[in-house]
mmCIF file with all atom_site columns, C-alpha atoms in Angstrom:
data_model
loop_
_atom_site.group_PDB
_atom_site.id
_atom_site.type_symbol
_atom_site.label_atom_id
_atom_site.label_alt_id
_atom_site.label_comp_id
_atom_site.label_asym_id
_atom_site.label_entity_id
_atom_site.label_seq_id
_atom_site.pdbx_PDB_ins_code
_atom_site.Cartn_x
_atom_site.Cartn_y
_atom_site.Cartn_z
_atom_site.occupancy
_atom_site.B_iso_or_equiv
_atom_site.pdbx_formal_charge
_atom_site.auth_seq_id
_atom_site.auth_comp_id
_atom_site.auth_asym_id
_atom_site.auth_atom_id
_atom_site.pdbx_PDB_model_num
ATOM 1  C CA . LEU A 1 1  ? 75.874 -21.313 -24.937 1.00 82.00 ? 29  LEU A CA 1
ATOM 2  C CA . GLU A 1 2  ? 75.935 -19.822 -21.720 1.00 85.00 ? 30  GLU A CA 1
ATOM 3  C CA . PRO A 1 3  ? 72.195 -19.934 -20.440 1.00 82.00 ? 31  PRO A CA 1
ATOM 4  C CA . PRO A 1 4  ? 71.092 -17.322 -18.007 1.00 84.00 ? 32  PRO A CA 1
ATOM 5  C CA . VAL A 1 5  ? 71.351 -18.063 -14.286 1.00 92.00 ? 33  VAL A CA 1
ATOM 6  C CA . GLY A 1 6  ? 68.438 -18.951 -12.320 1.00 96.00 ? 34  GLY A CA 1
ATOM 7  C CA . ASP A 1 7  ? 64.760 -19.066 -14.228 1.00 96.00 ? 35  ASP A CA 1
ATOM 8  C CA . ALA A 1 8  ? 65.024 -18.546 -18.002 1.00 92.00 ? 36  ALA A CA 1
ATOM 9  C CA . PHE A 1 9  ? 61.814 -16.917 -17.998 1.00 93.00 ? 37  PHE A CA 1
ATOM 10 C CA . ALA A 1 10 ? 62.755 -14.000 -15.500 1.00 95.00 ? 38  ALA A CA 1
ATOM 11 C CA . ALA A 1 11 ? 63.655 -11.333 -18.009 1.00 93.00 ? 39  ALA A CA 1
ATOM 12 C CA . ARG A 1 12 ? 60.450 -11.781 -19.598 1.00 94.00 ? 40  ARG A CA 1
ATOM 13 C CA . SER A 1 13 ? 58.257 -12.109 -16.439 1.00 93.00 ? 41  SER A CA 1
ATOM 14 C CA . ASP A 1 14 ? 56.303 -9.244  -15.045 1.00 91.00 ? 42  ASP A CA 1
ATOM 15 C CA . TYR A 1 15 ? 56.431 -11.649 -11.748 1.00 93.00 ? 43  TYR A CA 1
ATOM 16 C CA . ALA A 1 16 ? 59.767 -12.249 -11.430 1.00 95.00 ? 44  ALA A CA 1
ATOM 17 C CA . MET A 1 17 ? 61.311 -12.222 -8.202  1.00 96.00 ? 45  MET A CA 1
ATOM 18 C CA . LYS A 1 18 ? 64.782 -11.678 -6.854  1.00 97.00 ? 46  LYS A CA 1
ATOM 19 C CA . ILE A 1 19 ? 65.154 -15.161 -6.576  1.00 97.00 ? 47  ILE A CA 1
ATOM 20 C CA . ASP A 1 20 ? 64.325 -15.873 -10.065 1.00 97.00 ? 48  ASP A CA 1
ATOM 21 C CA . THR A 1 21 ? 67.823 -14.356 -11.362 1.00 96.00 ? 49  THR A CA 1
ATOM 22 C CA . GLU A 1 22 ? 69.740 -16.402 -8.676  1.00 97.00 ? 50  GLU A CA 1
ATOM 23 C CA . LYS A 1 23 ? 68.325 -19.995 -8.741  1.00 97.00 ? 51  LYS A CA 1
ATOM 24 C CA . GLU A 1 24 ? 66.375 -22.103 -10.831 1.00 96.00 ? 52  GLU A CA 1
ATOM 25 C CA . PRO A 1 25 ? 63.318 -23.129 -9.633  1.00 97.00 ? 53  PRO A CA 1
ATOM 26 C CA . PRO A 1 26 ? 62.094 -26.886 -8.820  1.00 97.00 ? 54  PRO A CA 1
ATOM 27 C CA . PHE A 1 27 ? 58.951 -28.354 -10.385 1.00 98.00 ? 55  PHE A CA 1
ATOM 28 C CA . PHE A 1 28 ? 56.168 -27.892 -8.290  1.00 97.00 ? 56  PHE A CA 1
ATOM 29 C CA . LYS A 1 29 ? 52.809 -30.029 -8.654  1.00 97.00 ? 57  LYS A CA 1
ATOM 30 C CA . VAL A 1 30 ? 49.762 -28.144 -9.744  1.00 92.00 ? 58  VAL A CA 1
ATOM 31 C CA . SER A 1 31 ? 47.724 -31.301 -10.816 1.00 90.00 ? 59  SER A CA 1
ATOM 32 C CA . ASP A 1 32 ? 47.723 -34.814 -11.323 1.00 93.00 ? 60  ASP A CA 1
ATOM 33 C CA . THR A 1 33 ? 48.874 -34.265 -14.671 1.00 95.00 ? 61  THR A CA 1
ATOM 34 C CA . HIS A 1 34 ? 50.835 -30.854 -14.889 1.00 94.00 ? 62  HIS A CA 1
ATOM 35 C CA . TYR A 1 35 ? 53.972 -29.776 -12.897 1.00 97.00 ? 63  TYR A CA 1
ATOM 36 C CA . ALA A 1 36 ? 55.471 -26.021 -13.299 1.00 96.00 ? 64  ALA A CA 1
ATOM 37 C CA . ALA A 1 37 ? 58.654 -24.909 -12.744 1.00 96.00 ? 65  ALA A CA 1
ATOM 38 C CA . THR A 1 38 ? 58.027 -21.246 -11.071 1.00 95.00 ? 66  THR A CA 1
ATOM 39 C CA . TRP A 1 39 ? 59.245 -19.718 -7.946  1.00 97.00 ? 67  TRP A CA 1
ATOM 40 C CA . LEU A 1 40 ? 55.907 -18.269 -7.578  1.00 95.00 ? 68  LEU A CA 1
ATOM 41 C CA . LEU A 1 41 ? 54.441 -21.658 -6.229  1.00 95.00 ? 69  LEU A CA 1
ATOM 42 C CA . HIS A 1 42 ? 56.678 -21.947 -3.482  1.00 97.00 ? 70  HIS A CA 1
ATOM 43 C CA . PRO A 1 43 ? 54.958 -21.692 -0.463  1.00 95.00 ? 71  PRO A CA 1
ATOM 44 C CA . ASP A 1 44 ? 56.681 -18.480 0.843   1.00 95.00 ? 72  ASP A CA 1
ATOM 45 C CA . ALA A 1 45 ? 56.282 -17.055 -2.473  1.00 95.00 ? 73  ALA A CA 1
ATOM 46 C CA . PRO A 1 46 ? 54.138 -13.605 -2.255  1.00 95.00 ? 74  PRO A CA 1
ATOM 47 C CA . LYS A 1 47 ? 50.372 -13.596 -3.252  1.00 93.00 ? 75  LYS A CA 1
ATOM 48 C CA . VAL A 1 48 ? 50.129 -12.062 -6.463  1.00 92.00 ? 76  VAL A CA 1
ATOM 49 C CA . THR A 1 49 ? 46.944 -11.257 -8.546  1.00 91.00 ? 77  THR A CA 1
ATOM 50 C CA . PRO A 1 50 ? 46.869 -13.101 -11.997 1.00 88.00 ? 78  PRO A CA 1
ATOM 51 C CA . PRO A 1 51 ? 46.013 -10.929 -15.290 1.00 90.00 ? 79  PRO A CA 1
ATOM 52 C CA . ALA A 1 52 ? 42.145 -10.616 -15.906 1.00 94.00 ? 80  ALA A CA 1
ATOM 53 C CA . GLU A 1 53 ? 42.684 -12.885 -18.768 1.00 96.00 ? 81  GLU A CA 1
ATOM 54 C CA . ILE A 1 54 ? 43.472 -16.101 -16.725 1.00 92.00 ? 82  ILE A CA 1
ATOM 55 C CA . VAL A 1 55 ? 41.412 -15.284 -13.959 1.00 94.00 ? 83  VAL A CA 1
ATOM 56 C CA . ARG A 1 56 ? 38.499 -15.496 -16.771 1.00 96.00 ? 84  ARG A CA 1
ATOM 57 C CA . ARG A 1 57 ? 40.031 -18.829 -18.167 1.00 95.00 ? 85  ARG A CA 1
ATOM 58 C CA . GLN A 1 58 ? 40.074 -20.342 -14.724 1.00 91.00 ? 86  GLN A CA 1
ATOM 59 C CA . GLN A 1 59 ? 36.595 -19.519 -14.058 1.00 94.00 ? 87  GLN A CA 1
ATOM 60 C CA . LYS A 1 60 ? 35.435 -21.064 -17.293 1.00 94.00 ? 88  LYS A CA 1
ATOM 61 C CA . PHE A 1 61 ? 37.352 -24.412 -17.162 1.00 91.00 ? 89  PHE A CA 1
ATOM 62 C CA . ALA A 1 62 ? 36.276 -24.324 -13.145 1.00 91.00 ? 90  ALA A CA 1
ATOM 63 C CA . ALA A 1 63 ? 32.648 -24.131 -14.662 1.00 91.00 ? 91  ALA A CA 1
ATOM 64 C CA . MET A 1 64 ? 33.354 -26.778 -17.187 1.00 89.00 ? 92  MET A CA 1
ATOM 65 C CA . GLN A 1 65 ? 34.529 -29.300 -14.443 1.00 86.00 ? 93  GLN A CA 1
ATOM 66 C CA . LYS A 1 66 ? 31.549 -29.008 -12.296 1.00 78.00 ? 94  LYS A CA 1
ATOM 67 C CA . PRO A 1 67 ? 28.959 -32.320 -12.376 1.00 77.00 ? 95  PRO A CA 1
ATOM 68 C CA . GLN A 1 68 ? 26.015 -32.190 -14.816 1.00 72.00 ? 96  GLN A CA 1
ATOM 69 C CA . ALA A 1 69 ? 22.749 -33.077 -13.916 1.00 71.00 ? 97  ALA A CA 1
ATOM 70 C CA . PRO A 1 70 ? 22.216 -36.659 -15.197 1.00 75.00 ? 98  PRO A CA 1
ATOM 71 C CA . ILE A 1 71 ? 19.859 -36.241 -18.774 1.00 72.00 ? 99  ILE A CA 1
ATOM 72 C CA . SER A 1 72 ? 16.748 -38.330 -18.133 1.00 72.00 ? 100 SER A CA 1
ATOM 73 C CA . ASN A 1 73 ? 15.906 -40.978 -20.817 1.00 70.00 ? 101 ASN A CA 1
ATOM 74 C CA . PRO A 1 74 ? 12.686 -39.090 -23.160 1.00 69.00 ? 102 PRO A CA 1
ATOM 75 C CA . VAL A 1 75 ? 11.596 -42.371 -24.041 1.00 71.00 ? 103 VAL A CA 1
ATOM 76 C CA . ALA A 1 76 ? 9.217  -44.018 -21.823 1.00 61.00 ? 104 ALA A CA 1
ATOM 77 C CA . LYS A 1 77 ? 9.342  -47.783 -21.236 1.00 62.00 ? 105 LYS A CA 1
ATOM 78 C CA . GLU A 1 78 ? 5.879  -49.358 -21.306 1.00 60.00 ? 106 GLU A CA 1
#
């Protein structure tokens, strides 16, 4: 097999940059539990606007992460 040079997903990406066809991206830390191999996370990468569906999902996830108010105990102690 002869894998493509650079990022293997570049040919299928609407966000591929010139470097994607030249050099495989390193892993960038996204969170404590997630890394992604994409040049789009490099500090010098151009800023891109994610698709509307991704933005919607990010907002939904962020809302789920907000701390909830404590539930009061409806049973009164005497």
